[in-house]
mmCIF file of C-alpha atoms in Angstrom:
data_model
loop_
_atom_site.group_PDB
_atom_site.id
_atom_site.type_symbol
_atom_site.label_atom_id
_atom_site.label_comp_id
_atom_site.label_asym_id
_atom_site.label_seq_id
_atom_site.Cartn_x
_atom_site.Cartn_y
_atom_site.Cartn_z
ATOM 1 C CA LEU E 484 -37.786 -118.422 38.680
ATOM 2 C CA ILE E 485 -37.143 -117.101 42.205
ATOM 3 C CA PRO E 486 -34.563 -114.453 41.159
ATOM 4 C CA VAL E 487 -36.844 -113.287 38.323
ATOM 5 C CA VAL E 488 -39.922 -112.872 40.531
ATOM 6 C CA ASN E 489 -37.861 -111.234 43.294
ATOM 7 C CA LYS E 490 -36.464 -108.754 40.756
ATOM 8 C CA LEU E 491 -39.972 -107.898 39.547
ATOM 9 C CA GLN E 492 -41.106 -107.334 43.131
ATOM 10 C CA GLU E 493 -38.094 -105.075 43.725
ATOM 11 C CA ILE E 494 -38.985 -103.048 40.612
ATOM 12 C CA PHE E 495 -42.586 -102.681 41.816
ATOM 13 C CA THR E 496 -41.332 -101.443 45.181
ATOM 14 C CA GLN E 497 -38.902 -98.920 43.723
ATOM 15 C CA ALA E 498 -41.609 -97.593 41.373
ATOM 16 C CA ASN E 499 -44.138 -97.286 44.246
ATOM 17 C CA VAL E 500 -46.463 -99.616 42.349
ATOM 18 C CA GLN E 501 -48.909 -101.477 44.541
ATOM 19 C CA SER E 502 -49.291 -104.400 42.149
ATOM 20 C CA LYS E 503 -48.195 -107.705 43.582
ATOM 21 C CA ILE E 504 -47.601 -111.048 41.905
ATOM 22 C CA ASP E 505 -50.414 -113.215 43.196
ATOM 23 C CA LEU E 506 -48.879 -116.652 43.623
ATOM 24 C CA PRO E 507 -50.884 -119.717 44.640
ATOM 25 C CA GLN E 508 -50.602 -121.599 47.901
ATOM 26 C CA ILE E 509 -48.963 -125.005 47.972
ATOM 27 C CA VAL E 510 -50.731 -127.607 50.110
ATOM 28 C CA VAL E 511 -48.558 -130.571 51.040
ATOM 29 C CA VAL E 512 -50.471 -133.808 51.610
ATOM 30 C CA GLY E 513 -49.490 -137.428 52.077
ATOM 31 C CA ALA E 514 -49.500 -140.357 54.435
ATOM 32 C CA GLN E 515 -47.750 -140.186 57.781
ATOM 33 C CA SER E 516 -43.935 -140.284 57.801
ATOM 34 C CA THR E 517 -43.518 -139.881 54.042
ATOM 35 C CA GLY E 518 -41.289 -136.801 54.241
ATOM 36 C CA LYS E 519 -43.812 -133.959 53.845
ATOM 37 C CA SER E 520 -42.007 -131.754 56.346
ATOM 38 C CA SER E 521 -38.659 -132.385 54.652
ATOM 39 C CA VAL E 522 -40.120 -131.244 51.328
ATOM 40 C CA LEU E 523 -41.398 -128.037 52.931
ATOM 41 C CA GLU E 524 -38.052 -127.362 54.580
ATOM 42 C CA SER E 525 -36.279 -127.779 51.248
ATOM 43 C CA ILE E 526 -38.574 -125.119 49.761
ATOM 44 C CA VAL E 527 -37.954 -122.709 52.646
ATOM 45 C CA GLY E 528 -34.254 -123.536 52.927
ATOM 46 C CA LYS E 529 -34.394 -123.966 56.712
ATOM 47 C CA ASP E 530 -34.749 -126.873 59.151
ATOM 48 C CA PHE E 531 -37.526 -125.792 61.505
ATOM 49 C CA LEU E 532 -40.357 -128.346 61.527
ATOM 50 C CA PRO E 533 -40.777 -131.009 64.233
ATOM 51 C CA ARG E 534 -39.560 -134.500 63.368
ATOM 52 C CA GLY E 535 -40.309 -137.925 64.777
ATOM 53 C CA SER E 536 -42.011 -141.249 64.199
ATOM 54 C CA GLY E 537 -45.751 -141.638 63.864
ATOM 55 C CA ILE E 538 -47.964 -138.558 63.731
ATOM 56 C CA VAL E 539 -45.938 -135.396 64.380
ATOM 57 C CA THR E 540 -47.905 -132.691 62.531
ATOM 58 C CA ARG E 541 -51.192 -132.609 64.447
ATOM 59 C CA THR E 542 -52.514 -129.216 63.375
ATOM 60 C CA PRO E 543 -52.394 -127.397 60.038
ATOM 61 C CA ILE E 544 -49.233 -125.291 59.848
ATOM 62 C CA ILE E 545 -49.704 -122.338 57.511
ATOM 63 C CA LEU E 546 -46.411 -120.783 56.451
ATOM 64 C CA HIS E 547 -46.383 -117.321 54.900
ATOM 65 C CA LEU E 548 -43.060 -116.814 53.156
ATOM 66 C CA ILE E 549 -42.275 -113.114 52.840
ATOM 67 C CA HIS E 550 -39.467 -111.907 50.627
ATOM 68 C CA VAL E 551 -37.352 -109.118 52.103
ATOM 69 C CA PHE E 552 -34.596 -107.332 50.234
ATOM 70 C CA PRO E 553 -31.032 -107.813 51.533
ATOM 71 C CA ARG E 554 -29.816 -104.869 53.581
ATOM 72 C CA LYS E 555 -26.985 -102.905 51.971
ATOM 73 C CA ASN E 556 -26.123 -100.549 54.832
ATOM 74 C CA VAL E 557 -26.613 -102.602 57.963
ATOM 75 C CA LYS E 558 -24.341 -100.347 60.060
ATOM 76 C CA GLU E 559 -26.679 -97.389 59.561
ATOM 77 C CA GLU E 560 -29.652 -99.204 61.054
ATOM 78 C CA LYS E 561 -30.334 -98.365 64.674
ATOM 79 C CA GLU E 562 -32.511 -101.418 65.312
ATOM 80 C CA GLU E 563 -31.008 -104.217 63.306
ATOM 81 C CA LYS E 564 -33.200 -107.186 62.441
ATOM 82 C CA PRO E 565 -31.700 -110.522 61.458
ATOM 83 C CA ALA E 566 -31.455 -111.289 57.753
ATOM 84 C CA GLU E 567 -33.847 -114.239 58.160
ATOM 85 C CA TYR E 568 -36.392 -114.565 60.924
ATOM 86 C CA ALA E 569 -39.815 -115.889 61.820
ATOM 87 C CA VAL E 570 -42.855 -114.484 63.625
ATOM 88 C CA PHE E 571 -45.775 -116.516 64.969
ATOM 89 C CA ASN E 572 -49.308 -115.166 64.774
ATOM 90 C CA HIS E 573 -49.855 -116.014 68.459
ATOM 91 C CA LYS E 574 -46.639 -114.142 69.427
ATOM 92 C CA PRO E 575 -46.620 -111.165 67.061
ATOM 93 C CA ASN E 576 -44.055 -109.184 69.066
ATOM 94 C CA VAL E 577 -41.452 -111.942 69.291
ATOM 95 C CA ILE E 578 -38.838 -112.343 66.556
ATOM 96 C CA PHE E 579 -37.356 -115.829 66.179
ATOM 97 C CA ASP E 580 -33.979 -115.779 64.449
ATOM 98 C CA ASP E 581 -33.051 -119.231 65.778
ATOM 99 C CA PHE E 582 -34.946 -121.798 63.737
ATOM 100 C CA ASP E 583 -34.365 -124.491 66.367
ATOM 101 C CA ALA E 584 -36.422 -122.245 68.645
ATOM 102 C CA VAL E 585 -39.076 -122.086 65.913
ATOM 103 C CA ARG E 586 -39.293 -125.893 65.980
ATOM 104 C CA LYS E 587 -39.653 -125.931 69.771
ATOM 105 C CA GLU E 588 -42.367 -123.248 69.629
ATOM 106 C CA ILE E 589 -44.320 -125.296 67.063
ATOM 107 C CA GLU E 590 -44.089 -128.327 69.343
ATOM 108 C CA THR E 591 -45.239 -126.288 72.355
ATOM 109 C CA ARG E 592 -48.092 -124.656 70.453
ATOM 110 C CA THR E 593 -49.211 -128.028 69.083
ATOM 111 C CA LYS E 594 -49.528 -129.406 72.615
ATOM 112 C CA ILE E 595 -51.553 -126.358 73.661
ATOM 113 C CA ILE E 596 -53.913 -126.627 70.692
ATOM 114 C CA ALA E 597 -54.229 -130.395 70.221
ATOM 115 C CA GLY E 598 -53.246 -131.775 73.632
ATOM 116 C CA GLU E 599 -50.559 -134.215 74.658
ATOM 117 C CA ASN E 600 -51.897 -137.559 73.418
ATOM 118 C CA LYS E 601 -51.693 -137.567 69.592
ATOM 119 C CA ALA E 602 -55.033 -135.789 69.078
ATOM 120 C CA ILE E 603 -55.697 -133.756 65.907
ATOM 121 C CA SER E 604 -56.952 -130.162 65.790
ATOM 122 C CA GLN E 605 -58.295 -128.092 62.908
ATOM 123 C CA GLN E 606 -56.963 -124.889 64.496
ATOM 124 C CA PRO E 607 -53.901 -123.840 62.497
ATOM 125 C CA ILE E 608 -50.524 -122.567 63.600
ATOM 126 C CA LEU E 609 -49.699 -119.436 61.588
ATOM 127 C CA LEU E 610 -46.050 -118.649 60.951
ATOM 128 C CA ASP E 611 -44.484 -115.844 58.884
ATOM 129 C CA ILE E 612 -40.943 -116.407 57.611
ATOM 130 C CA TYR E 613 -38.999 -113.382 56.353
ATOM 131 C CA SER E 614 -36.010 -114.022 54.113
ATOM 132 C CA PRO E 615 -34.267 -112.653 51.010
ATOM 133 C CA ASN E 616 -34.128 -116.236 49.713
ATOM 134 C CA VAL E 617 -37.860 -116.968 49.394
ATOM 135 C CA LEU E 618 -40.797 -115.937 47.249
ATOM 136 C CA ASP E 619 -43.980 -114.372 48.619
ATOM 137 C CA LEU E 620 -45.760 -117.682 48.915
ATOM 138 C CA THR E 621 -48.054 -119.623 51.230
ATOM 139 C CA LEU E 622 -47.291 -123.226 52.172
ATOM 140 C CA VAL E 623 -49.659 -125.460 54.119
ATOM 141 C CA ASP E 624 -48.447 -128.514 56.047
ATOM 142 C CA LEU E 625 -51.231 -130.898 57.069
ATOM 143 C CA PRO E 626 -51.450 -133.958 59.345
ATOM 144 C CA GLY E 627 -50.561 -137.151 57.506
ATOM 145 C CA LEU E 628 -53.317 -139.453 56.368
ATOM 146 C CA THR E 629 -53.698 -142.607 58.420
ATOM 147 C CA LYS E 630 -56.100 -145.489 58.937
ATOM 148 C CA VAL E 631 -55.165 -146.573 62.454
ATOM 149 C CA PRO E 632 -55.990 -144.368 65.477
ATOM 150 C CA VAL E 633 -53.352 -143.963 68.201
ATOM 151 C CA GLY E 634 -53.399 -142.335 71.620
ATOM 152 C CA SER E 635 -56.602 -140.391 72.218
ATOM 153 C CA GLN E 636 -57.525 -140.247 68.524
ATOM 154 C CA PRO E 637 -61.132 -141.215 67.693
ATOM 155 C CA GLN E 638 -61.888 -144.341 65.688
ATOM 156 C CA ASP E 639 -62.819 -142.253 62.653
ATOM 157 C CA ILE E 640 -59.468 -140.407 62.604
ATOM 158 C CA ASP E 641 -59.057 -141.263 58.921
ATOM 159 C CA LEU E 642 -62.262 -139.395 58.039
ATOM 160 C CA ILE E 643 -61.347 -136.443 60.241
ATOM 161 C CA ILE E 644 -57.953 -135.990 58.575
ATOM 162 C CA ARG E 645 -59.391 -136.515 55.074
ATOM 163 C CA ARG E 646 -61.999 -133.804 55.706
ATOM 164 C CA LEU E 647 -59.254 -131.493 56.958
ATOM 165 C CA VAL E 648 -57.159 -132.155 53.850
ATOM 166 C CA LEU E 649 -60.098 -131.627 51.498
ATOM 167 C CA GLU E 650 -60.950 -128.341 53.206
ATOM 168 C CA HIS E 651 -57.539 -126.980 52.205
ATOM 169 C CA ILE E 652 -57.068 -128.512 48.760
ATOM 170 C CA GLN E 653 -60.482 -127.349 47.515
ATOM 171 C CA ASN E 654 -59.251 -123.760 47.588
ATOM 172 C CA PRO E 655 -59.085 -122.778 43.865
ATOM 173 C CA ARG E 656 -55.653 -121.168 44.443
ATOM 174 C CA SER E 657 -54.221 -124.361 45.902
ATOM 175 C CA ILE E 658 -51.549 -126.430 44.226
ATOM 176 C CA ILE E 659 -51.597 -129.931 45.670
ATOM 177 C CA LEU E 660 -48.140 -131.305 46.372
ATOM 178 C CA ALA E 661 -48.715 -135.015 47.051
ATOM 179 C CA VAL E 662 -45.742 -136.648 48.777
ATOM 180 C CA SER E 663 -45.313 -140.424 48.840
ATOM 181 C CA ALA E 664 -42.622 -142.850 49.874
ATOM 182 C CA ALA E 665 -40.336 -143.884 47.024
ATOM 183 C CA ASN E 666 -41.373 -147.533 47.359
ATOM 184 C CA MET E 667 -45.127 -146.823 47.225
ATOM 185 C CA ASP E 668 -47.295 -146.872 44.103
ATOM 186 C CA ILE E 669 -48.736 -143.360 43.906
ATOM 187 C CA ALA E 670 -51.756 -144.654 41.966
ATOM 188 C CA CYS E 671 -52.802 -146.574 45.070
ATOM 189 C CA LEU E 672 -52.652 -143.637 47.464
ATOM 190 C CA LEU E 673 -55.905 -142.596 49.084
ATOM 191 C CA TYR E 674 -55.157 -138.876 49.012
ATOM 192 C CA THR E 675 -54.459 -138.970 45.275
ATOM 193 C CA SER E 676 -57.973 -140.202 44.522
ATOM 194 C CA ASP E 677 -59.402 -137.622 46.919
ATOM 195 C CA ALA E 678 -57.577 -134.814 45.122
ATOM 196 C CA ALA E 679 -58.684 -136.077 41.718
ATOM 197 C CA ASP E 680 -62.332 -136.392 42.745
ATOM 198 C CA ASP E 681 -62.725 -133.120 44.610
ATOM 199 C CA THR E 682 -60.521 -130.565 42.879
ATOM 200 C CA PRO E 683 -60.461 -129.168 39.335
ATOM 201 C CA CYS E 684 -58.015 -130.629 36.840
ATOM 202 C CA VAL E 685 -55.451 -128.593 34.918
ATOM 203 C CA ASP E 686 -54.023 -129.859 31.618
#
């Protein structure tokens, strides 16, 4: 699918046609430490999201994947950009071509937005990733659902995160990608019932 859509986008560009293929956004939801970030990284093809035990994603991370065509005559370019790179919305003039640095910037920005002690924030981190190996697509990584507050989290942290998840999955262009541990019965997952109750069904 990716090569086909990329070829269509290349044809549109060469023909000076403004039409774009309007793809949906994929919202990744699940309990804490079930591998949501790993799923996102496999889609992007890069390791760049923070890892760890407990709650690691503490703000929504909105990833805009932007397809760029491979350069054919790199030597002729005066200001060469890397083939794959990332730009944060809060640092629009900084190009990150080291994806380990992208991970560190996400960690730093998370502490600025949500604080140091496991708190959750609704303010998103916006990140654009440019690559010839991706589709023009939006991915949303959300804090994992939990029942037990830690650190400075309020006692109703489960309701706060559920409201945050529902806010994103109720978008009519959203595809819900529910991630669960392999040894967990998906029918028993809280977020699955939330998605079924509050979003339209597609046969």
